[in-house]
PDB file of C-alpha atoms in Angstrom:
ATOM      1  CA  ALA A   1     -19.939 -17.883 -64.362  1.00 73.00           C
ATOM      2  CA  GLN A   2     -19.685 -19.774 -61.139  1.00 82.00           C
ATOM      3  CA  SER A   3     -21.321 -18.818 -57.870  1.00 89.00           C
ATOM      4  CA  VAL A   4     -22.019 -20.235 -54.449  1.00 94.00           C
ATOM      5  CA  THR A   5     -24.842 -19.533 -52.009  1.00 96.00           C
ATOM      6  CA  GLN A   6     -24.776 -20.356 -48.322  1.00 97.00           C
ATOM      7  CA  LEU A   7     -28.386 -20.548 -47.336  1.00 96.00           C
ATOM      8  CA  ASP A   8     -28.006 -19.631 -43.655  1.00 95.00           C
ATOM      9  CA  SER A   9     -25.930 -16.805 -42.253  1.00 95.00           C
ATOM     10  CA  HIS A  10     -26.284 -18.131 -38.689  1.00 97.00           C
ATOM     11  CA  VAL A  11     -26.953 -21.616 -37.323  1.00 98.00           C
ATOM     12  CA  SER A  12     -27.352 -22.554 -33.658  1.00 98.00           C
ATOM     13  CA  VAL A  13     -27.255 -26.122 -32.367  1.00 97.00           C
ATOM     14  CA  SER A  14     -26.963 -27.731 -28.973  1.00 97.00           C
ATOM     15  CA  GLU A  15     -23.814 -29.629 -28.101  1.00 97.00           C
ATOM     16  CA  GLY A  16     -24.154 -33.274 -29.104  1.00 97.00           C
ATOM     17  CA  THR A  17     -26.804 -32.644 -31.785  1.00 98.00           C
ATOM     18  CA  PRO A  18     -26.272 -32.844 -35.562  1.00 98.00           C
ATOM     19  CA  VAL A  19     -24.923 -29.971 -37.625  1.00 98.00           C
ATOM     20  CA  LEU A  20     -26.164 -29.091 -41.109  1.00 98.00           C
ATOM     21  CA  LEU A  21     -24.690 -26.147 -43.020  1.00 98.00           C
ATOM     22  CA  ARG A  22     -26.221 -25.676 -46.444  1.00 98.00           C
ATOM     23  CA  CYS A  23     -24.477 -24.685 -49.670  1.00 98.00           C
ATOM     24  CA  ASN A  24     -25.747 -24.487 -53.241  1.00 97.00           C
ATOM     25  CA  TYR A  25     -23.496 -23.798 -56.184  1.00 94.00           C
ATOM     26  CA  SER A  26     -23.717 -22.827 -59.811  1.00 91.00           C
ATOM     27  CA  SER A  27     -21.077 -23.896 -62.293  1.00 83.00           C
ATOM     28  CA  SER A  28     -20.659 -24.201 -66.030  1.00 76.00           C
ATOM     29  CA  TYR A  29     -17.862 -26.688 -65.529  1.00 76.00           C
ATOM     30  CA  SER A  30     -17.272 -29.736 -63.440  1.00 78.00           C
ATOM     31  CA  PRO A  31     -16.604 -27.941 -60.162  1.00 85.00           C
ATOM     32  CA  SER A  32     -14.191 -28.415 -57.351  1.00 89.00           C
ATOM     33  CA  LEU A  33     -15.885 -27.589 -54.067  1.00 93.00           C
ATOM     34  CA  PHE A  34     -14.422 -26.906 -50.658  1.00 95.00           C
ATOM     35  CA  TRP A  35     -15.464 -26.176 -47.115  1.00 97.00           C
ATOM     36  CA  TYR A  36     -13.252 -24.047 -44.912  1.00 97.00           C
ATOM     37  CA  VAL A  37     -13.549 -23.138 -41.239  1.00 97.00           C
ATOM     38  CA  GLN A  38     -12.411 -19.879 -39.653  1.00 95.00           C
ATOM     39  CA  HIS A  39     -11.950 -19.588 -35.924  1.00 93.00           C
ATOM     40  CA  PRO A  40     -11.687 -16.119 -34.356  1.00 86.00           C
ATOM     41  CA  ASN A  41      -8.460 -14.292 -35.204  1.00 81.00           C
ATOM     42  CA  LYS A  42      -7.294 -17.147 -37.387  1.00 85.00           C
ATOM     43  CA  GLY A  43      -6.986 -17.850 -41.066  1.00 88.00           C
ATOM     44  CA  LEU A  44      -9.106 -20.286 -43.014  1.00 93.00           C
ATOM     45  CA  GLN A  45      -8.500 -23.976 -42.502  1.00 94.00           C
ATOM     46  CA  LEU A  46      -9.498 -26.573 -45.071  1.00 95.00           C
ATOM     47  CA  LEU A  47     -12.153 -28.993 -43.772  1.00 97.00           C
ATOM     48  CA  LEU A  48     -12.680 -31.042 -46.918  1.00 95.00           C
ATOM     49  CA  LYS A  49     -12.746 -30.913 -50.701  1.00 93.00           C
ATOM     50  CA  TYR A  50     -14.633 -32.499 -53.574  1.00 92.00           C
ATOM     51  CA  THR A  51     -12.864 -32.934 -56.901  1.00 83.00           C
ATOM     52  CA  SER A  52     -15.031 -35.342 -58.937  1.00 76.00           C
ATOM     53  CA  ALA A  53     -14.102 -38.515 -57.100  1.00 74.00           C
ATOM     54  CA  ALA A  54     -16.422 -39.951 -54.415  1.00 83.00           C
ATOM     55  CA  THR A  55     -19.555 -37.865 -53.908  1.00 89.00           C
ATOM     56  CA  LEU A  56     -19.453 -38.317 -50.132  1.00 94.00           C
ATOM     57  CA  VAL A  57     -16.381 -36.563 -48.845  1.00 95.00           C
ATOM     58  CA  LYS A  58     -15.003 -36.996 -45.357  1.00 95.00           C
ATOM     59  CA  GLY A  59     -13.011 -34.229 -43.751  1.00 95.00           C
ATOM     60  CA  ILE A  60     -11.296 -33.380 -40.527  1.00 95.00           C
ATOM     61  CA  ASN A  61     -12.916 -33.218 -37.090  1.00 94.00           C
ATOM     62  CA  GLY A  62     -15.785 -35.529 -38.053  1.00 96.00           C
ATOM     63  CA  PHE A  63     -17.239 -33.331 -40.792  1.00 97.00           C
ATOM     64  CA  GLU A  64     -18.434 -34.646 -44.112  1.00 97.00           C
ATOM     65  CA  ALA A  65     -20.197 -33.279 -47.182  1.00 97.00           C
ATOM     66  CA  GLU A  66     -22.145 -34.830 -50.021  1.00 95.00           C
ATOM     67  CA  PHE A  67     -21.947 -33.582 -53.593  1.00 94.00           C
ATOM     68  CA  LYS A  68     -25.379 -33.768 -55.245  1.00 93.00           C
ATOM     69  CA  LYS A  69     -25.195 -32.725 -58.867  1.00 90.00           C
ATOM     70  CA  SER A  70     -28.950 -32.970 -59.444  1.00 91.00           C
ATOM     71  CA  GLU A  71     -29.576 -30.535 -56.580  1.00 93.00           C
ATOM     72  CA  THR A  72     -26.402 -28.471 -57.153  1.00 94.00           C
ATOM     73  CA  SER A  73     -25.731 -28.781 -53.442  1.00 96.00           C
ATOM     74  CA  PHE A  74     -22.733 -29.476 -51.233  1.00 97.00           C
ATOM     75  CA  HIS A  75     -24.063 -29.435 -47.682  1.00 98.00           C
ATOM     76  CA  LEU A  76     -21.741 -29.865 -44.698  1.00 98.00           C
ATOM     77  CA  THR A  77     -22.763 -32.179 -41.863  1.00 98.00           C
ATOM     78  CA  LYS A  78     -21.493 -33.520 -38.575  1.00 98.00           C
ATOM     79  CA  PRO A  79     -23.343 -36.091 -36.466  1.00 97.00           C
ATOM     80  CA  SER A  80     -22.608 -34.517 -33.098  1.00 97.00           C
ATOM     81  CA  ALA A  81     -21.592 -30.912 -32.478  1.00 97.00           C
ATOM     82  CA  HIS A  82     -18.805 -30.035 -30.102  1.00 96.00           C
ATOM     83  CA  MET A  83     -18.229 -26.698 -28.421  1.00 96.00           C
ATOM     84  CA  SER A  84     -14.993 -26.328 -30.377  1.00 95.00           C
ATOM     85  CA  ASP A  85     -16.967 -26.375 -33.655  1.00 97.00           C
ATOM     86  CA  ALA A  86     -18.240 -22.855 -32.994  1.00 97.00           C
ATOM     87  CA  ALA A  87     -16.738 -20.839 -35.857  1.00 97.00           C
ATOM     88  CA  GLU A  88     -17.530 -19.411 -39.274  1.00 96.00           C
ATOM     89  CA  TYR A  89     -17.743 -21.781 -42.201  1.00 98.00           C
ATOM     90  CA  PHE A  90     -17.241 -20.965 -45.866  1.00 97.00           C
ATOM     91  CA  CYS A  91     -18.334 -22.934 -48.901  1.00 97.00           C
ATOM     92  CA  VAL A  92     -16.104 -22.347 -51.926  1.00 95.00           C
ATOM     93  CA  VAL A  93     -16.294 -23.270 -55.601  1.00 92.00           C
ATOM     94  CA  SER A  94     -13.192 -23.288 -57.729  1.00 87.00           C
ATOM     95  CA  ASP A  95     -13.422 -21.405 -60.986  1.00 72.00           C
ATOM     96  CA  GLN A  96     -12.269 -24.243 -63.175  1.00 67.00           C
ATOM     97  CA  GLY A  97     -12.212 -24.115 -66.946  1.00 65.00           C
ATOM     98  CA  SER A  98     -11.188 -20.475 -67.121  1.00 66.00           C
ATOM     99  CA  GLY A  99      -7.541 -21.102 -66.304  1.00 68.00           C
ATOM    100  CA  THR A 100      -7.579 -18.557 -63.516  1.00 70.00           C
ATOM    101  CA  TYR A 101      -7.781 -21.032 -60.610  1.00 74.00           C
ATOM    102  CA  LYS A 102      -9.805 -18.524 -58.640  1.00 82.00           C
ATOM    103  CA  TYR A 103     -11.971 -19.330 -55.700  1.00 89.00           C
ATOM    104  CA  ILE A 104     -15.522 -18.007 -55.347  1.00 91.00           C
ATOM    105  CA  PHE A 105     -16.521 -17.759 -51.694  1.00 93.00           C
ATOM    106  CA  GLY A 106     -19.907 -17.962 -50.118  1.00 94.00           C
ATOM    107  CA  THR A 107     -20.787 -15.289 -47.601  1.00 94.00           C
ATOM    108  CA  GLY A 108     -20.257 -17.617 -44.669  1.00 95.00           C
ATOM    109  CA  THR A 109     -22.321 -19.367 -41.994  1.00 97.00           C
ATOM    110  CA  ARG A 110     -21.607 -18.645 -38.368  1.00 96.00           C
ATOM    111  CA  LEU A 111     -22.150 -21.744 -36.248  1.00 97.00           C
ATOM    112  CA  LYS A 112     -23.029 -21.319 -32.597  1.00 97.00           C
ATOM    113  CA  VAL A 113     -22.918 -24.344 -30.290  1.00 97.00           C
ATOM    114  CA  LEU A 114     -24.990 -24.143 -27.131  1.00 96.00           C
ATOM    115  CA  ALA A 115     -23.995 -25.975 -23.974  1.00 94.00           C
TER     116      ALA A 115
ATOM    117  CA  ASP B   1       6.513 -22.277 -38.241  1.00 59.00           C
ATOM    118  CA  ALA B   2       3.521 -21.263 -40.314  1.00 68.00           C
ATOM    119  CA  ASP B   3       3.572 -22.140 -44.023  1.00 92.00           C
ATOM    120  CA  VAL B   4       2.010 -18.782 -44.991  1.00 96.00           C
ATOM    121  CA  THR B   5       3.082 -15.815 -42.879  1.00 96.00           C
ATOM    122  CA  GLN B   6       1.507 -12.386 -42.976  1.00 97.00           C
ATOM    123  CA  THR B   7       2.954  -9.241 -41.433  1.00 97.00           C
ATOM    124  CA  PRO B   8       1.848  -7.212 -39.636  1.00 96.00           C
ATOM    125  CA  ARG B   9      -1.012  -9.005 -37.901  1.00 95.00           C
ATOM    126  CA  ASN B  10      -2.655  -5.752 -36.896  1.00 96.00           C
ATOM    127  CA  ARG B  11      -2.258  -2.209 -38.175  1.00 96.00           C
ATOM    128  CA  ILE B  12      -3.984   1.048 -37.385  1.00 97.00           C
ATOM    129  CA  THR B  13      -3.235   3.991 -39.610  1.00 95.00           C
ATOM    130  CA  LYS B  14      -4.653   7.249 -40.899  1.00 96.00           C
ATOM    131  CA  THR B  15      -6.413   8.206 -44.087  1.00 97.00           C
ATOM    132  CA  GLY B  16      -3.998   9.065 -46.888  1.00 96.00           C
ATOM    133  CA  LYS B  17      -1.086   6.986 -45.603  1.00 96.00           C
ATOM    134  CA  ARG B  18       0.692   4.414 -47.759  1.00 96.00           C
ATOM    135  CA  ILE B  19       0.590   0.915 -46.288  1.00 96.00           C
ATOM    136  CA  MET B  20       2.256  -2.330 -47.270  1.00 97.00           C
ATOM    137  CA  LEU B  21       1.099  -5.753 -46.143  1.00 98.00           C
ATOM    138  CA  GLU B  22       3.532  -8.576 -46.623  1.00 98.00           C
ATOM    139  CA  CYS B  23       3.108 -12.266 -47.251  1.00 98.00           C
ATOM    140  CA  SER B  24       5.744 -14.959 -47.375  1.00 97.00           C
ATOM    141  CA  GLN B  25       5.374 -18.701 -47.853  1.00 97.00           C
ATOM    142  CA  THR B  26       7.465 -21.817 -47.436  1.00 96.00           C
ATOM    143  CA  LYS B  27       5.190 -24.151 -49.402  1.00 94.00           C
ATOM    144  CA  GLY B  28       7.005 -23.663 -52.706  1.00 94.00           C
ATOM    145  CA  HIS B  29       3.769 -22.724 -54.472  1.00 94.00           C
ATOM    146  CA  ASP B  30       3.755 -20.528 -57.565  1.00 92.00           C
ATOM    147  CA  ARG B  31       0.182 -19.264 -57.183  1.00 93.00           C
ATOM    148  CA  MET B  32      -0.461 -16.561 -54.602  1.00 96.00           C
ATOM    149  CA  TYR B  33      -3.580 -14.534 -53.815  1.00 96.00           C
ATOM    150  CA  TRP B  34      -4.679 -11.516 -51.799  1.00 97.00           C
ATOM    151  CA  TYR B  35      -8.227 -11.286 -50.409  1.00 97.00           C
ATOM    152  CA  ARG B  36     -10.138  -8.949 -48.176  1.00 97.00           C
ATOM    153  CA  GLN B  37     -12.837 -10.112 -45.805  1.00 95.00           C
ATOM    154  CA  ASP B  38     -15.722  -7.929 -44.714  1.00 93.00           C
ATOM    155  CA  PRO B  39     -18.539  -9.093 -42.403  1.00 87.00           C
ATOM    156  CA  GLY B  40     -21.323 -10.777 -44.351  1.00 86.00           C
ATOM    157  CA  LEU B  41     -19.461 -10.619 -47.658  1.00 88.00           C
ATOM    158  CA  GLY B  42     -17.128 -13.571 -47.479  1.00 89.00           C
ATOM    159  CA  LEU B  43     -13.691 -13.179 -49.068  1.00 93.00           C
ATOM    160  CA  ARG B  44     -13.207 -11.130 -52.203  1.00 94.00           C
ATOM    161  CA  LEU B  45     -10.192 -11.391 -54.485  1.00 94.00           C
ATOM    162  CA  ILE B  46      -7.969  -8.322 -54.844  1.00 96.00           C
ATOM    163  CA  TYR B  47      -5.007  -9.605 -56.893  1.00 96.00           C
ATOM    164  CA  TYR B  48      -3.402 -12.891 -57.796  1.00 95.00           C
ATOM    165  CA  SER B  49      -0.123 -14.040 -59.250  1.00 95.00           C
ATOM    166  CA  PHE B  50       1.002 -17.272 -60.895  1.00 92.00           C
ATOM    167  CA  ASP B  51       4.707 -16.472 -60.898  1.00 91.00           C
ATOM    168  CA  VAL B  52       7.110 -13.577 -60.427  1.00 91.00           C
ATOM    169  CA  LYS B  53       6.311 -12.067 -63.832  1.00 90.00           C
ATOM    170  CA  ASP B  54       2.580 -12.615 -63.668  1.00 93.00           C
ATOM    171  CA  ILE B  55       0.172 -10.244 -61.880  1.00 95.00           C
ATOM    172  CA  ASN B  56      -3.596 -10.243 -62.366  1.00 94.00           C
ATOM    173  CA  LYS B  57      -6.403  -8.087 -61.050  1.00 95.00           C
ATOM    174  CA  GLY B  58      -9.190  -9.617 -59.062  1.00 93.00           C
ATOM    175  CA  GLU B  59     -12.703  -8.336 -58.596  1.00 91.00           C
ATOM    176  CA  ILE B  60     -11.837  -5.429 -56.274  1.00 95.00           C
ATOM    177  CA  SER B  61      -8.358  -4.211 -57.282  1.00 96.00           C
ATOM    178  CA  ASP B  62      -9.091  -0.452 -57.342  1.00 95.00           C
ATOM    179  CA  GLY B  63      -7.033   1.374 -54.705  1.00 95.00           C
ATOM    180  CA  TYR B  64      -4.583  -1.520 -54.318  1.00 97.00           C
ATOM    181  CA  SER B  65      -1.345  -2.611 -55.944  1.00 97.00           C
ATOM    182  CA  VAL B  66       0.862  -5.674 -55.513  1.00 97.00           C
ATOM    183  CA  SER B  67       4.441  -6.752 -55.967  1.00 97.00           C
ATOM    184  CA  ARG B  68       5.726 -10.294 -56.416  1.00 96.00           C
ATOM    185  CA  GLN B  69       9.322  -9.916 -55.290  1.00 90.00           C
ATOM    186  CA  ALA B  70      10.120 -13.624 -55.402  1.00 94.00           C
ATOM    187  CA  GLN B  71       8.277 -16.910 -55.625  1.00 94.00           C
ATOM    188  CA  ALA B  72       7.883 -16.862 -51.875  1.00 96.00           C
ATOM    189  CA  LYS B  73       6.896 -13.209 -51.382  1.00 97.00           C
ATOM    190  CA  PHE B  74       3.792 -11.299 -52.433  1.00 98.00           C
ATOM    191  CA  SER B  75       3.092  -7.828 -51.037  1.00 98.00           C
ATOM    192  CA  LEU B  76      -0.097  -5.780 -51.097  1.00 98.00           C
ATOM    193  CA  SER B  77       0.030  -1.976 -51.011  1.00 98.00           C
ATOM    194  CA  LEU B  78      -2.562   0.649 -50.360  1.00 96.00           C
ATOM    195  CA  GLU B  79      -1.160   3.761 -51.998  1.00 92.00           C
ATOM    196  CA  SER B  80      -3.416   6.206 -50.168  1.00 95.00           C
ATOM    197  CA  ALA B  81      -5.532   4.476 -47.577  1.00 95.00           C
ATOM    198  CA  ILE B  82      -9.188   5.366 -47.095  1.00 96.00           C
ATOM    199  CA  PRO B  83     -11.557   4.294 -44.288  1.00 96.00           C
ATOM    200  CA  ASN B  84     -13.588   1.875 -46.434  1.00 95.00           C
ATOM    201  CA  GLN B  85     -10.428  -0.187 -46.872  1.00 97.00           C
ATOM    202  CA  THR B  86     -10.710  -1.141 -43.215  1.00 97.00           C
ATOM    203  CA  ALA B  87     -10.975  -4.937 -43.335  1.00 97.00           C
ATOM    204  CA  LEU B  88      -9.301  -8.237 -42.636  1.00 96.00           C
ATOM    205  CA  TYR B  89      -6.789  -9.131 -45.359  1.00 97.00           C
ATOM    206  CA  PHE B  90      -5.684 -12.639 -46.222  1.00 97.00           C
ATOM    207  CA  CYS B  91      -2.890 -14.024 -48.320  1.00 97.00           C
ATOM    208  CA  ALA B  92      -3.192 -17.519 -49.777  1.00 96.00           C
ATOM    209  CA  THR B  93      -1.137 -19.916 -51.876  1.00 96.00           C
ATOM    210  CA  MET B  94      -2.093 -22.776 -54.154  1.00 93.00           C
ATOM    211  CA  GLY B  95      -0.159 -25.649 -55.651  1.00 90.00           C
ATOM    212  CA  GLN B  96      -0.180 -26.785 -59.269  1.00 86.00           C
ATOM    213  CA  GLY B  97      -2.996 -28.702 -60.898  1.00 81.00           C
ATOM    214  CA  GLU B  98      -6.764 -28.694 -60.890  1.00 78.00           C
ATOM    215  CA  GLY B  99      -8.787 -28.866 -57.710  1.00 81.00           C
ATOM    216  CA  GLN B 100      -6.014 -27.817 -55.387  1.00 87.00           C
ATOM    217  CA  PRO B 101      -6.896 -26.253 -52.036  1.00 91.00           C
ATOM    218  CA  GLN B 102      -5.670 -22.824 -51.093  1.00 93.00           C
ATOM    219  CA  HIS B 103      -3.574 -22.360 -47.962  1.00 94.00           C
ATOM    220  CA  PHE B 104      -4.209 -19.211 -45.948  1.00 95.00           C
ATOM    221  CA  GLY B 105      -2.200 -17.021 -43.638  1.00 94.00           C
ATOM    222  CA  ASP B 106      -3.664 -15.862 -40.331  1.00 93.00           C
ATOM    223  CA  GLY B 107      -4.635 -12.485 -41.766  1.00 94.00           C
ATOM    224  CA  THR B 108      -3.859  -8.817 -41.215  1.00 96.00           C
ATOM    225  CA  ARG B 109      -6.479  -6.724 -39.457  1.00 96.00           C
ATOM    226  CA  LEU B 110      -6.229  -3.228 -40.928  1.00 97.00           C
ATOM    227  CA  SER B 111      -8.023  -0.189 -39.494  1.00 96.00           C
ATOM    228  CA  ILE B 112      -7.922   3.149 -41.273  1.00 97.00           C
ATOM    229  CA  LEU B 113      -9.023   6.157 -39.284  1.00 95.00           C
TER     230      LEU B 113
END
């Protein structure tokens, strides 16, 4: 079975400082991994995805994530936080190999950006 | 226009009422999903469908039913609503192939009194 763990439920950073949101996964298959962002009263927007190509994945709005198989991690980073980055972020693993194409969601990390 | 549209966006109703949440999409995707989101729990899968004749239960299907009226339409029903079904509900679609992202609607906030 596949699973995903977001290690922090809340993260606070100052504007202009780096962002690190941590995600560990468990998978019996070669996983597809995603990060989504959810702003208040909005749906989930795809930030980036990993699907067994380059291990360093670049996404929208300056975010990137690195797939580390040895550490079973897929942490999300951004060099410099902006006020507009304040939102909830979800790490997702795709349930590949079972034919169901289901997503397994982490419980989310709420990012707060301080002025 | 949004690619995945959910109606209504907000709904308040009473215990025991039947409720239908609707989802329509213009992405031409065969795969559609219904999730509920509760604080601190992430999104949990209720039902999913790969085409009009295919309906599958997710991890929390009890108390819910769905209908896939057409490729573009996937409705979620609560036959007799109860307060612990108060949540934010999302519809999503996915294209063919491995490693595809899901595309989400803006959600329906449902409150059951």
